[in-house]
Amino acid sequence: STHCISSAASDVYKRQLFILLVVLSCTSNQFILAQPTHTTTETRLNWWREARFGLFIHWGLYSVAAGQWNGKDIDGIGEWIQNFAKIPNSEYNKLTKDFTLLNYHPEEWVALAKQAGTKYIVFTAKHHDGFALYPSDASEFNIRMTPYQEDPLKQLITACRKAGIKVGIYYSHRQDWHEEDAAVMSNEYDGHYGKPKSEVKPNLDRYIRHKALPQIRELLTRYGNIDLIWYDTPFDLTLEQSQIFVNVIRELQPNCIINGRVGYNLGDYGPLGDNEMPCSKATTDLEMVATLNHTWGYKKNDNHWKGKKEILCSLIESASRNINYMVNIGPMADGTIPTPSVDILKFVGNWMAVNSESIYGTEGNPFNDNFPWGYVTRKENNLYLHLTQCPQNNCILLKGLHSDIRQAMILATQQPLTVANRQSVKTITIPDGLDYEKIPVIKLVCETPIKTDTRNLMNEGIISIPAASGTVKAGQKGKITFAEGGTTENFNPQTGSLLLECEIDIPGEYEVKLYTSRHWRKSFAEGTFVTLKTGDNILSNRLLKKDGELANVRQNSYPETWSTIGTVTFPKEGTQKIELSIDKIGTFTRLGHFGEDLQGESENNIRIMKIELIYKTQ
Ligand code: GLC
């Protein structure tokens, strides 16, 4: 019985470890143990940085299940259905007979990708269920078990090459529900393998040697040049194991890019979580991966479609954060792409057809500010202002630009606009009748290389102060750090305070609005209190209420919430210092992404995105 207790305890421990690992694998939070050599990464990333926009395709046996098992809708992302619905392999394998691909026309997929303006495709060659979408010799669990006797991967790659689209392959290197050796005991249904958990004896090294590595070798030797390998969920891989997955690519295809989720920051670019948008300009290479509804793999009853404009905004916002945007489609089992996905991609494509100059090869927003009217990108001496809404009084007041604007126009039509240059403050007059649903772009051509002021200035009555523009003051138990996405991390009552600055040009009263984001579908932490000090103002022990939330676009892991915590007064103009600290962290609940009941589990972190000071007109 001692044995029973300790194994139960170790199960709990493993479950917690697993959850921790999931969180780690999905964030930037990986321990930095090694870095790829700078110059080679630089050259490899050339095309990828220029591209800015990619298409993710999740397709596999889970597309047959389409989110349902035994006639019931199963919660959660569709490609996890085997896990969520606790489907034994003997049952799951039967899906192969309905994976018909009857309507699979890879040239049409690629044509859509191209029309949308994406420059690369990442296709799931093997997901967590372990099924290979190509005829693999390293595992019999592959496309040969279906009625389709050809190689869909090869066909897609051929179509991509013809169209000049770069080829990326998704390969789940750690998880494989088909292989007992890869079992992650804590999150898996023991019946996957047709025996009780106690009899499953995983051996990860053996799985890597016998399946994962041989399959990666197949993928890198059978199909010519592969431009990108996209690994996922490294979980408990050791540094040595992650390194094996890097080495095999460096050995066989040294020009192939490796994504961040290989583990331990060994990739050519950094990882972000699913649907995680950075809240300030990124300082490293990152890629935002986004779903169009709330699933990656096809689910017939998931109708949480994001809006066309929302998706276009996310592409533009990504470019303004200096990162790539990869949007996902989940085709049906026969190869049909769901109509709402096609419509969204076509909408984005129509915009790209006349505006892509403001996306491809651009760098992010050279200002610190988030502008109420939209997003900024930059290329050479040009600035591109993307208008998601009509600027106040049909006029953009652009502050802190230390180089004169020679020419301003609407990018799509070349219609010239009137500009006034007054030192670092520029005024651009916006004509009536623009369609803001289609996000018009203003191109500004500057006289000299662009130099900007990175102070946090007021725009349309709002001073937006990104958390990442601040510095930190350590507390008794360590200090605040910043995630790659620009939110604070490790911010709690023991870790000190966040120090920010802004410029006041109009003295008066300002409302203070705090933006937080939550990780991995965690609920809002009810009962969190913060203190903010600036000048003579002290807003002490203020409750973070949930005044509003942006959830759908950020599904399924990073909903943003805002709370107004009070009003401050600035009697004079000039630079203001702001200090923010956390008094108490409330209770989180989770939505049970892995089916666990995490009610009441707490965490020592409030993820601050930014503070807004909103001028109160008297
Ligand atoms: C996740 C999921 C996976 C999905 C991927 C996309 O980590 O485990 O199902 O393929 O993210 O980014």
XYZ file of C-alpha atoms and ligand atoms in Angstrom:
630
model
C 0.000 0.000 0.000
C 2.956 2.356 0.551
C 3.649 1.819 -3.082
C 0.090 2.818 -3.983
C 0.280 6.034 -2.033
C 3.570 7.045 -3.494
C 2.500 6.291 -7.015
C -0.701 8.267 -6.512
C 1.351 11.131 -5.155
C 3.726 10.875 -8.032
C 0.755 10.936 -10.392
C -0.378 14.212 -8.929
C 3.151 15.468 -9.188
C 3.370 14.355 -12.778
C 0.090 15.989 -13.601
C 1.356 19.237 -12.207
C 4.642 18.784 -13.977
C 2.780 18.127 -17.170
C 0.692 21.247 -16.847
C 3.790 23.224 -16.085
C 5.464 21.766 -19.115
C 2.478 22.581 -21.293
C 2.634 26.136 -20.100
C 6.370 26.279 -20.662
C 6.120 24.742 -24.062
C 3.539 27.233 -25.136
C 5.281 30.365 -24.005
C 8.474 32.117 -24.520
C 9.376 31.070 -21.082
C 11.897 28.465 -22.053
C 15.164 28.393 -20.269
C 17.828 29.867 -22.455
C 20.499 27.219 -22.509
C 21.952 27.499 -25.952
C 21.651 29.771 -28.930
C 22.094 28.933 -32.567
C 24.986 30.726 -34.205
C 23.980 34.222 -35.125
C 25.101 34.510 -38.736
C 23.562 31.276 -39.946
C 20.241 32.018 -38.300
C 20.354 35.456 -39.921
C 20.743 34.050 -43.430
C 18.241 31.269 -42.904
C 15.629 33.738 -41.731
C 15.939 36.111 -44.695
C 12.949 34.877 -46.685
C 10.889 34.278 -43.546
C 11.320 37.839 -42.267
C 10.468 39.233 -45.678
C 7.366 36.974 -45.875
C 5.563 38.183 -42.726
C 2.506 36.028 -43.585
C 2.067 32.244 -43.631
C -0.690 29.626 -43.788
C -0.949 26.796 -41.258
C -2.846 23.649 -42.291
C -4.054 21.131 -39.704
C -5.296 18.002 -41.403
C -5.412 14.404 -40.227
C -7.617 11.621 -38.861
C -9.100 14.087 -36.373
C -10.614 15.880 -39.398
C -12.730 12.747 -39.926
C -14.009 12.865 -36.346
C -14.711 16.593 -36.915
C -15.114 17.305 -33.210
C -17.612 14.539 -32.459
C -17.350 11.112 -30.917
C -20.225 8.640 -30.697
C -22.545 11.397 -31.842
C -21.527 13.791 -29.081
C -19.712 17.114 -29.441
C -16.345 16.995 -27.683
C -15.012 20.150 -26.044
C -11.648 21.613 -26.885
C -9.448 21.859 -29.937
C -10.378 19.319 -32.611
C -6.983 17.711 -33.211
C -6.896 16.680 -29.526
C -10.101 14.666 -29.821
C -8.457 11.322 -29.250
C -7.175 12.575 -25.937
C -10.225 14.550 -24.846
C -12.740 11.843 -25.776
C -10.484 9.079 -24.381
C -10.470 7.089 -27.584
C -8.485 3.849 -27.567
C -6.114 3.394 -30.505
C -8.093 0.370 -31.686
C -11.098 2.681 -32.211
C -9.225 5.739 -33.421
C -7.439 3.695 -36.097
C -10.796 3.013 -37.735
C -10.989 6.656 -38.796
C -8.475 5.784 -41.502
C -11.159 4.218 -43.662
C -13.080 7.508 -43.842
C -10.062 9.653 -44.512
C -10.936 9.679 -48.189
C -9.281 12.840 -49.518
C -11.878 12.599 -52.287
C -11.924 16.321 -52.723
C -8.246 16.954 -52.168
C -6.852 19.387 -54.732
C -3.580 20.687 -53.356
C -3.146 23.149 -56.239
C -6.419 24.777 -55.121
C -5.238 25.010 -51.515
C -2.028 26.592 -52.685
C -3.875 28.948 -55.037
C -5.968 30.126 -52.082
C -2.834 30.551 -49.945
C -1.273 32.576 -52.711
C -4.357 34.674 -53.324
C -4.543 35.440 -49.602
C -0.991 36.755 -49.809
C 0.707 34.116 -47.664
C 4.287 33.254 -48.605
C 4.683 29.938 -46.813
C 2.606 26.944 -45.825
C 3.128 24.743 -42.773
C 1.398 21.384 -43.118
C 0.855 18.752 -40.398
C 2.857 15.689 -41.478
C 2.281 14.094 -38.072
C 0.252 15.500 -35.206
C -0.041 14.286 -31.583
C -2.179 11.319 -32.674
C 0.890 9.891 -34.396
C -0.660 9.458 -37.843
C 1.686 10.242 -40.748
C 0.097 11.951 -43.729
C 2.670 10.432 -46.044
C 3.767 6.842 -46.721
C 6.283 6.434 -43.927
C 8.514 3.388 -43.570
C 9.213 4.178 -39.937
C 5.656 3.517 -38.760
C 2.781 1.625 -40.342
C 0.339 4.208 -38.934
C 0.301 6.306 -42.076
C -1.608 7.318 -45.183
C -1.290 3.789 -46.638
C -3.958 2.692 -44.130
C -6.498 4.937 -45.896
C -8.299 4.425 -49.185
C -6.011 7.103 -50.633
C -2.985 5.430 -52.063
C -0.896 8.430 -53.058
C 1.279 10.811 -51.053
C -0.700 13.954 -50.160
C 2.372 15.611 -48.689
C 4.333 15.193 -51.888
C 1.456 16.598 -53.918
C 1.187 19.625 -51.680
C 4.934 20.249 -51.807
C 4.896 20.026 -55.606
C 2.020 22.513 -55.771
C 3.826 24.901 -53.399
C 7.010 24.835 -55.450
C 5.103 25.517 -58.665
C 3.449 28.525 -57.063
C 6.601 29.844 -55.397
C 5.269 29.214 -51.891
C 7.801 28.130 -49.266
C 7.333 24.671 -47.774
C 7.019 24.124 -44.027
C 6.307 20.843 -42.270
C 4.691 20.527 -38.850
C 5.922 17.533 -36.888
C 4.836 16.827 -33.300
C 8.178 15.545 -32.035
C 7.342 14.781 -28.405
C 3.716 13.723 -28.346
C 2.526 10.575 -30.055
C -0.586 8.857 -28.716
C -0.023 5.935 -31.019
C 3.260 5.005 -29.382
C 3.424 3.574 -25.903
C 7.038 4.676 -25.720
C 5.974 8.307 -26.068
C 3.239 8.133 -23.448
C 2.943 11.243 -21.293
C 1.339 9.475 -18.386
C -0.191 12.509 -16.777
C -2.447 13.727 -19.578
C -3.207 10.561 -21.366
C -5.983 8.146 -21.303
C -4.390 4.837 -20.359
C -6.707 3.042 -22.726
C -4.943 4.522 -25.767
C -2.734 1.512 -25.622
C -5.356 -1.002 -24.655
C -3.945 -1.634 -21.203
C -3.976 -0.005 -17.766
C -1.630 2.862 -17.044
C 0.421 0.783 -14.638
C 1.396 -1.543 -17.462
C 2.486 1.179 -19.855
C 6.250 1.591 -19.732
C 7.203 4.581 -21.849
C 10.707 4.949 -23.199
C 11.061 8.305 -24.842
C 14.567 7.695 -26.168
C 13.371 4.584 -27.915
C 10.414 6.464 -29.449
C 12.784 9.146 -30.705
C 15.198 6.582 -32.140
C 12.559 4.357 -33.713
C 9.944 6.776 -34.946
C 10.425 10.512 -34.567
C 13.971 10.753 -35.837
C 13.537 8.300 -38.720
C 10.411 10.173 -39.790
C 12.172 13.535 -39.669
C 14.894 11.958 -41.827
C 12.281 10.766 -44.295
C 10.763 14.211 -44.456
C 14.133 15.825 -45.050
C 15.417 13.366 -47.637
C 12.413 12.481 -49.768
C 10.964 15.790 -50.804
C 13.816 18.057 -51.833
C 14.291 21.362 -50.045
C 12.172 21.889 -46.976
C 12.166 25.524 -45.904
C 10.860 25.179 -42.357
C 10.299 22.437 -39.795
C 7.665 23.339 -37.222
C 8.020 21.280 -34.035
C 5.449 21.418 -31.243
C 4.854 20.752 -27.533
C 8.375 19.804 -26.374
C 7.030 19.204 -22.832
C 9.543 17.142 -20.870
C 12.164 16.632 -23.593
C 15.645 17.053 -22.197
C 18.039 19.537 -23.706
C 19.894 16.638 -25.323
C 16.695 15.308 -26.845
C 15.665 18.697 -28.244
C 19.180 19.079 -29.580
C 18.825 15.808 -31.510
C 15.883 17.334 -33.389
C 17.945 20.378 -34.234
C 21.035 18.413 -35.257
C 19.226 16.192 -37.716
C 18.013 19.254 -39.602
C 21.363 21.016 -39.503
C 22.941 17.838 -40.840
C 20.498 17.134 -43.666
C 19.231 20.583 -44.644
C 21.303 23.387 -43.137
C 19.142 26.093 -44.743
C 15.934 24.797 -43.201
C 14.487 27.051 -40.483
C 13.520 25.500 -37.138
C 10.656 27.036 -35.150
C 10.806 27.962 -31.480
C 8.830 25.068 -30.070
C 11.650 22.585 -30.629
C 12.448 23.446 -26.996
C 15.087 25.279 -24.961
C 15.167 28.248 -27.344
C 17.120 26.159 -29.839
C 15.010 27.299 -32.775
C 15.816 30.010 -35.298
C 12.957 32.108 -33.980
C 11.226 32.341 -30.647
C 8.007 30.662 -29.563
C 4.768 32.416 -28.746
C 1.660 30.709 -27.405
C -1.308 29.825 -29.615
C -3.171 32.993 -30.605
C -0.772 35.104 -28.563
C -0.288 38.623 -29.890
C 2.612 40.598 -28.440
C 1.456 43.842 -26.850
C 4.492 45.852 -27.883
C 7.096 45.702 -30.601
C 9.066 42.452 -30.455
C 12.821 42.599 -30.164
C 13.382 39.031 -31.374
C 12.007 37.030 -34.311
C 8.582 35.681 -33.462
C 5.536 34.273 -35.207
C 1.945 34.634 -34.079
C -0.068 31.500 -34.915
C -3.797 32.057 -35.107
C -6.960 30.056 -35.478
C -9.917 31.350 -37.501
C -12.387 29.836 -35.034
C -11.525 27.999 -31.786
C -9.853 24.929 -33.219
C -6.896 24.014 -35.428
C -8.228 20.710 -36.765
C -11.696 20.726 -38.378
C -14.712 20.649 -36.028
C -18.038 20.766 -37.764
C -19.819 22.551 -34.919
C -17.232 25.173 -34.103
C -18.858 28.353 -35.340
C -16.788 30.818 -33.363
C -15.545 32.364 -36.577
C -13.511 35.480 -36.077
C -14.436 38.474 -38.201
C -12.769 39.187 -41.534
C -11.662 42.573 -40.312
C -10.397 41.066 -37.040
C -8.155 38.666 -38.926
C -6.872 41.376 -41.243
C -6.223 43.533 -38.156
C -4.239 40.683 -36.594
C -2.060 40.377 -39.697
C -1.412 44.114 -39.650
C -0.923 44.204 -35.883
C 1.629 41.377 -36.173
C 3.577 43.303 -38.806
C 3.433 46.399 -36.598
C 4.906 44.306 -33.757
C 7.651 43.230 -36.155
C 6.599 39.581 -36.175
C 5.131 37.058 -38.621
C 1.501 36.028 -38.712
C 0.554 32.458 -39.577
C -3.155 31.852 -39.884
C -4.662 28.370 -39.737
C -7.162 26.420 -41.808
C -8.537 23.014 -40.853
C -9.804 21.279 -44.002
C -12.480 18.595 -43.771
C -11.563 14.937 -44.173
C -12.285 14.978 -47.903
C -10.062 18.022 -48.427
C -12.755 20.720 -48.567
C -11.793 23.953 -46.851
C -14.672 25.292 -44.703
C -16.416 28.189 -46.498
C -15.975 30.751 -43.680
C -12.202 30.147 -43.836
C -12.170 30.626 -47.591
C -14.175 33.854 -47.251
C -11.836 35.277 -44.621
C -8.728 34.408 -46.631
C -10.204 35.948 -49.771
C -11.053 39.123 -47.902
C -7.473 39.371 -46.629
C -6.230 38.571 -50.148
C -8.246 41.369 -51.719
C -6.692 43.768 -49.262
C -3.205 42.371 -49.831
C -3.610 42.692 -53.601
C -3.456 46.475 -53.265
C -1.734 46.974 -49.896
C 0.872 44.238 -49.430
C 3.682 46.773 -49.764
C 2.855 47.814 -46.190
C 3.345 44.208 -44.930
C 6.076 42.339 -46.870
C 9.592 43.090 -45.762
C 8.497 45.712 -43.266
C 9.768 46.371 -39.798
C 7.408 47.148 -36.967
C 6.107 50.398 -35.607
C 9.053 52.755 -34.915
C 7.043 54.616 -32.252
C 6.370 53.340 -28.768
C 2.708 54.164 -28.941
C -0.368 52.150 -29.700
C -2.450 54.510 -31.826
C -6.222 54.690 -31.346
C -6.733 54.893 -35.131
C -4.687 51.819 -36.027
C -1.228 50.381 -36.683
C 2.080 51.518 -38.156
C 4.713 49.636 -40.135
C 7.841 50.923 -41.748
C 10.091 50.123 -44.696
C 13.145 52.184 -45.635
C 12.086 55.851 -45.587
C 8.402 55.003 -45.694
C 5.833 54.791 -42.943
C 2.538 52.980 -43.438
C -0.407 54.009 -41.288
C -3.195 51.425 -41.240
C -6.496 53.024 -40.343
C -8.804 50.632 -38.509
C -11.109 53.529 -37.638
C -11.564 57.139 -38.671
C -9.028 59.383 -36.915
C -10.504 62.131 -34.735
C -11.591 65.130 -36.856
C -10.382 63.337 -39.991
C -6.876 64.252 -39.084
C -3.839 62.321 -37.857
C -1.520 64.161 -35.531
C 1.713 62.205 -35.682
C 4.068 63.233 -32.907
C 7.713 62.441 -32.407
C 8.709 62.005 -36.068
C 12.099 63.670 -36.551
C 12.163 63.637 -40.296
C 9.960 65.550 -42.688
C 7.280 63.934 -44.779
C 7.842 64.602 -48.475
C 4.768 62.879 -49.774
C 1.599 61.322 -48.374
C -0.920 59.205 -50.233
C -3.522 56.504 -49.928
C -1.514 53.426 -50.833
C -4.192 51.582 -52.785
C -5.154 54.504 -55.036
C -2.090 56.763 -54.822
C -4.483 59.612 -54.000
C -2.254 62.407 -52.603
C -2.969 63.773 -49.110
C -2.225 67.105 -47.472
C 0.543 67.151 -44.883
C 1.853 69.838 -42.557
C 5.356 69.376 -41.097
C 5.811 71.285 -37.847
C 9.090 70.140 -36.279
C 8.443 66.656 -34.947
C 4.662 67.011 -35.118
C 3.030 66.166 -38.452
C -0.558 66.655 -39.460
C -2.068 64.473 -42.156
C -5.535 65.296 -43.404
C -7.706 62.275 -44.135
C -10.410 62.571 -46.798
C -14.043 61.700 -46.135
C -15.623 58.546 -47.412
C -12.908 55.993 -46.658
C -14.145 52.495 -45.904
C -12.648 51.622 -42.529
C -13.950 48.051 -42.743
C -11.319 47.598 -45.427
C -8.531 49.275 -43.478
C -7.128 51.987 -45.763
C -3.362 52.457 -45.661
C -1.660 55.856 -45.708
C 1.848 55.823 -47.109
C 4.196 58.523 -45.899
C 7.451 59.030 -47.763
C 10.023 60.791 -45.582
C 12.901 63.034 -46.716
C 15.494 61.275 -44.583
C 15.834 57.931 -42.781
C 13.140 57.645 -40.164
C 14.032 58.824 -36.687
C 11.401 58.677 -33.991
C 10.889 59.676 -30.452
C 10.155 56.635 -28.306
C 8.573 58.469 -25.403
C 4.981 57.572 -24.542
C 3.002 60.493 -25.973
C -0.680 61.349 -26.054
C -2.709 60.446 -29.128
C -6.348 61.429 -29.420
C -6.537 61.988 -25.687
C -4.973 58.641 -24.765
C -1.464 57.980 -23.519
C -0.683 54.312 -24.072
C 2.180 53.003 -21.966
C 3.372 49.487 -22.850
C 4.569 47.482 -19.838
C 7.680 46.506 -21.777
C 8.693 50.161 -22.132
C 9.352 50.182 -18.394
C 12.069 49.119 -16.006
C 11.694 47.143 -12.796
C 12.506 47.584 -9.137
C 13.252 44.287 -7.390
C 11.229 43.102 -4.390
C 12.074 40.791 -1.485
C 11.658 37.737 -3.665
C 13.150 38.517 -7.034
C 11.956 40.812 -9.744
C 9.553 41.201 -12.610
C 10.624 39.934 -16.030
C 9.099 40.392 -19.466
C 7.712 37.698 -21.740
C 8.615 37.808 -25.428
C 5.085 39.009 -26.025
C 5.838 42.081 -23.920
C 3.668 41.332 -20.870
C 5.125 41.247 -17.398
C 5.995 37.896 -15.903
C 6.681 36.923 -12.343
C 4.772 40.012 -11.173
C 3.384 39.499 -7.675
C 3.400 41.193 -4.259
C 6.932 39.906 -3.551
C 8.656 40.880 -6.785
C 8.723 44.647 -6.542
C 7.303 47.176 -8.933
C 7.105 48.245 -12.550
C 8.456 51.724 -13.346
C 7.012 53.530 -16.352
C 7.183 56.986 -17.896
C 4.987 59.148 -20.063
C 4.842 62.676 -21.451
C 2.066 64.981 -20.338
C 1.395 67.811 -22.786
C -2.010 68.719 -21.411
C -2.182 69.045 -17.623
C -5.402 67.823 -16.038
C -7.229 64.722 -14.891
C -6.658 61.323 -16.427
C -8.457 58.049 -15.970
C -6.138 55.069 -15.413
C -6.946 51.889 -17.331
C -4.919 48.723 -16.813
C -4.731 45.950 -19.433
C -3.900 42.400 -18.380
C -3.757 39.192 -20.380
C -4.178 35.654 -19.150
C -2.262 32.627 -20.056
C -3.675 29.415 -21.392
C -7.382 30.074 -20.993
C -7.051 30.892 -17.350
C -9.982 32.795 -15.929
C -9.764 36.354 -14.747
C -8.205 36.441 -11.254
C -11.070 37.700 -9.105
C -9.844 39.699 -6.140
C -6.537 41.090 -7.395
C -5.449 44.435 -5.910
C -2.841 46.860 -7.255
C -1.273 50.165 -6.214
C -0.284 52.895 -8.663
C 1.719 55.976 -7.733
C 2.490 58.945 -9.936
C 3.474 62.433 -8.765
C 1.278 63.222 -5.782
C -1.323 60.650 -6.765
C -1.611 57.348 -4.953
C -4.240 54.887 -6.077
C -3.748 52.376 -3.353
C -5.136 48.880 -3.089
C -7.369 49.152 -6.137
C -9.403 46.151 -7.144
C -8.881 44.945 -10.717
C -12.449 44.605 -11.898
C -13.273 43.135 -15.255
C -14.619 46.151 -17.155
C -14.195 44.642 -20.573
C -12.570 41.820 -22.422
C -11.231 40.892 -25.834
C -11.570 37.144 -25.900
C -12.618 35.747 -29.254
C -9.677 36.936 -31.317
C -7.203 35.767 -28.718
C -8.748 32.325 -28.325
C -7.738 29.957 -27.109
C -5.181 31.167 -24.711
C -4.643 34.856 -24.219
C -7.810 36.808 -23.500
C -7.194 40.451 -22.611
C -9.066 42.249 -19.887
C -9.158 45.899 -18.914
C -10.023 47.621 -15.654
C -10.295 51.295 -14.776
C -8.645 51.699 -11.386
C -9.150 55.423 -10.694
C -8.278 58.965 -11.696
C -4.988 60.869 -11.361
C -4.192 64.553 -11.757
C -1.123 66.056 -13.420
C -0.840 69.762 -12.594
C 1.920 70.488 -15.096
C 3.388 69.397 -18.411
C 6.451 67.203 -18.700
C 7.731 63.701 -18.068
C 5.847 61.748 -15.417
C 7.042 58.690 -13.560
C 4.591 55.947 -12.706
C 5.104 53.061 -10.297
C 2.839 50.028 -10.280
C 2.850 47.200 -7.746
C 0.609 44.247 -6.915
C -0.882 44.043 -3.414
C -2.666 40.752 -3.676
C -3.328 38.197 -6.371
C -6.838 36.815 -6.530
C -7.947 33.343 -7.497
C -7.707 31.938 -10.996
C -9.749 29.116 -12.368
C -8.978 27.374 -15.595
C -11.265 26.228 -18.329
C -9.895 22.710 -18.200
C -8.117 22.547 -21.529
C -6.850 19.095 -20.645
C -9.986 18.060 -18.860
C -8.540 18.698 -15.401
C -10.362 20.449 -12.621
C -8.065 23.280 -11.695
C -10.575 25.266 -9.674
C -8.857 27.508 -7.236
C -5.326 26.815 -8.395
C -3.366 29.979 -7.992
C -0.393 31.373 -9.753
C 2.065 34.020 -8.805
C 1.796 36.249 -11.796
C -0.300 39.073 -13.145
C 0.456 39.682 -16.810
C 0.313 43.432 -17.325
C 0.184 44.466 -20.982
C -0.081 48.227 -20.798
C -1.514 51.171 -18.935
C -3.644 53.789 -20.625
C -4.099 57.292 -19.295
C -7.259 58.776 -20.733
C -7.633 62.541 -20.669
C -10.851 63.648 -18.995
C -12.327 66.642 -20.759
C -13.860 68.964 -18.195
C -0.832 23.439 -29.597
C -1.642 22.210 -29.703
C -1.776 21.763 -31.075
C -1.705 22.747 -32.185
C -0.668 23.796 -31.967
C -0.738 24.923 -32.951
O 0.188 23.473 -28.782
O -1.181 21.169 -28.881
O -2.804 20.890 -31.197
O -1.290 22.061 -33.298
O -0.659 24.267 -30.705
O 0.078 25.979 -32.610
